[in-house]
Amino acid sequence: MPIKSVTVRVPAKVNLQLSVGPRESDGYHQLVTVFQAISIFDEVTVKIGEQASGINLTVSGDQVHGVPTDASNLVVKAAELIANKFEIDIDVSIDIKKSIPVAGGMAGGSADAAAAIVAIDELYSLDMTREEMHSIASQLGSDVPFLLSGGTAIGQGRGDQLTAALSRGTYHWVLALSSVGLSTPAVYSECDRLRQGLDISEPQISDALMQALLTADPSNVGKLLVNDLQPAACSLRPALRLILDVGQEYGALGAIVSGSGPTVAFLVSDEEHGLDLAVALSASGVVGSVTRAFGPVHGAKVIESH
Ligand code: ATP
């Protein structure tokens, strides 16, 4: 019997390193980043047969605010790219069950796009190779290829040229979420503004971070977390500085704005430490809401198919 419904689970990410090169003439920046996939998941369900033609998109779950349900949603764009490439009609209903904060610097939209690629591949028995999936993913956004594979990886170029990073152990995170997101392009523009007149060198992989990941040493990893977009995110949202300070005061091994923010990620030594820090952050009154996660975890993966 042909498959009628596929559900794919896909994680969020944090950047352990996000080094941003000078602004290029096309407005983009060369990046060197180290991604870690963490255990906050969206689920994307794609169903065939309930829909006469086209794509019907719904969004459910606890993070629905701000998610477009029209053709600008990255899952619709993913379906359109695949339909063009394979010259097929894709008539489906798609539901995104959203737990990844929207516009939170955790690549939620990119994650959903990666999930849609994997789900449509399974539903239409396309048997795409990893390279074909990667090629579609990189047309949708520079974080999308990473969310296909997950784990820990180095991203170069726009962030989409991936190499697996050798990482041992499990890392525990506490995440301070904001109810209002930050726009990634606005954060890059602010970064350019703050850097005006400065000589910015080409970004390099942090060998020290690679070594700390290899030796499963969270306290060293904590000290080596770096995000070149952090000053810009804090400039646009000064309250982030207070949140970073509270986490450090309560013994986080490292504190960093995630990607373009405004989520702040704190690395802690274990689950118990995470619980203590989560309580302290909630009690501080400077944080909207707090959640905990661990990484690395697997990328987009089929969890149901029938
Ligand atoms: P990144 O870290 O990749 O820069 P982000 O995590 O800060 O991104 P997203 O949650 O991916 O931000 O959303 C950014 C914008 O993308 C949203 O404000 C929304 O307009 C649009 N968008 C398109 N598709 C989706 C989707 N499936 N989920 C969430 N937002 C989406």
mmCIF file of N, CA and C in Angstrom, residues 21-22 29-30 32 38 56 61 66 113 134 152 166 169 172 184 203 215 247 272 275 304:
data_model
loop_
_atom_site.group_PDB
_atom_site.id
_atom_site.type_symbol
_atom_site.label_atom_id
_atom_site.label_comp_id
_atom_site.label_asym_id
_atom_site.label_seq_id
_atom_site.Cartn_x
_atom_site.Cartn_y
_atom_site.Cartn_z
ATOM 1 N N GLY A 21 32.792 37.176 8.880
ATOM 2 C CA GLY A 21 33.776 37.949 8.130
ATOM 3 C C GLY A 21 33.235 39.310 7.726
ATOM 4 N N PRO A 22 34.059 40.091 7.009
ATOM 5 C CA PRO A 22 33.597 41.408 6.585
ATOM 6 C C PRO A 22 32.420 41.310 5.616
ATOM 7 N N HIS A 29 28.120 37.736 4.189
ATOM 8 C CA HIS A 29 29.351 37.632 4.975
ATOM 9 C C HIS A 29 29.837 36.192 4.908
ATOM 10 N N GLN A 30 31.155 36.016 4.837
ATOM 11 C CA GLN A 30 31.698 34.664 4.977
ATOM 12 C C GLN A 30 31.608 34.281 6.455
ATOM 13 N N VAL A 32 32.338 31.309 9.628
ATOM 14 C CA VAL A 32 32.820 30.039 10.138
ATOM 15 C C VAL A 32 31.998 29.776 11.380
ATOM 16 N N ILE A 38 20.281 20.560 19.096
ATOM 17 C CA ILE A 38 19.864 20.340 20.492
ATOM 18 C C ILE A 38 18.410 19.856 20.562
ATOM 19 N N ASN A 56 -1.799 22.617 1.512
ATOM 20 C CA ASN A 56 -2.575 23.230 2.585
ATOM 21 C C ASN A 56 -1.729 23.158 3.858
ATOM 22 N N GLY A 61 0.916 23.564 17.989
ATOM 23 C CA GLY A 61 1.976 23.515 18.993
ATOM 24 C C GLY A 61 2.059 24.792 19.796
ATOM 25 N N GLY A 66 3.659 34.131 14.693
ATOM 26 C CA GLY A 66 4.696 34.639 13.778
ATOM 27 C C GLY A 66 5.079 33.665 12.679
ATOM 28 N N ALA A 113 12.105 23.321 7.127
ATOM 29 C CA ALA A 113 12.416 23.098 5.707
ATOM 30 C C ALA A 113 13.156 21.774 5.529
ATOM 31 N N HIS A 134 20.957 17.910 0.149
ATOM 32 C CA HIS A 134 21.802 19.036 0.552
ATOM 33 C C HIS A 134 21.673 20.181 -0.440
ATOM 34 N N THR A 152 27.072 17.572 15.469
ATOM 35 C CA THR A 152 27.933 18.750 15.618
ATOM 36 C C THR A 152 28.671 18.906 14.300
ATOM 37 N N LEU A 166 34.343 16.429 15.205
ATOM 38 C CA LEU A 166 34.464 15.331 16.161
ATOM 39 C C LEU A 166 34.150 15.874 17.541
ATOM 40 N N GLY A 169 30.731 13.246 24.136
ATOM 41 C CA GLY A 169 29.968 13.621 25.329
ATOM 42 C C GLY A 169 28.672 14.333 24.996
ATOM 43 N N HIS A 172 24.757 19.975 28.216
ATOM 44 C CA HIS A 172 23.458 20.381 28.773
ATOM 45 C C HIS A 172 23.310 21.890 28.684
ATOM 46 N N THR A 184 16.933 38.341 11.674
ATOM 47 C CA THR A 184 18.330 38.028 11.340
ATOM 48 C C THR A 184 18.952 39.130 10.464
ATOM 49 N N PRO A 203 37.188 34.936 8.931
ATOM 50 C CA PRO A 203 36.954 34.070 10.095
ATOM 51 C C PRO A 203 37.733 32.760 10.022
ATOM 52 N N THR A 215 37.691 16.380 23.578
ATOM 53 C CA THR A 215 38.006 15.816 24.893
ATOM 54 C C THR A 215 36.792 15.864 25.827
ATOM 55 N N GLY A 247 22.978 34.632 34.197
ATOM 56 C CA GLY A 247 23.420 33.249 33.994
ATOM 57 C C GLY A 247 24.831 33.038 34.499
ATOM 58 N N GLU A 272 21.311 18.539 36.761
ATOM 59 C CA GLU A 272 20.973 19.159 38.047
ATOM 60 C C GLU A 272 21.366 20.638 38.053
ATOM 61 N N LEU A 275 18.863 22.535 36.146
ATOM 62 C CA LEU A 275 17.620 22.795 36.880
ATOM 63 C C LEU A 275 17.816 23.997 37.816
ATOM 64 N N GLU A 304 7.339 8.589 11.929
ATOM 65 C CA GLU A 304 6.106 7.855 11.644
ATOM 66 C C GLU A 304 5.853 7.868 10.151
#
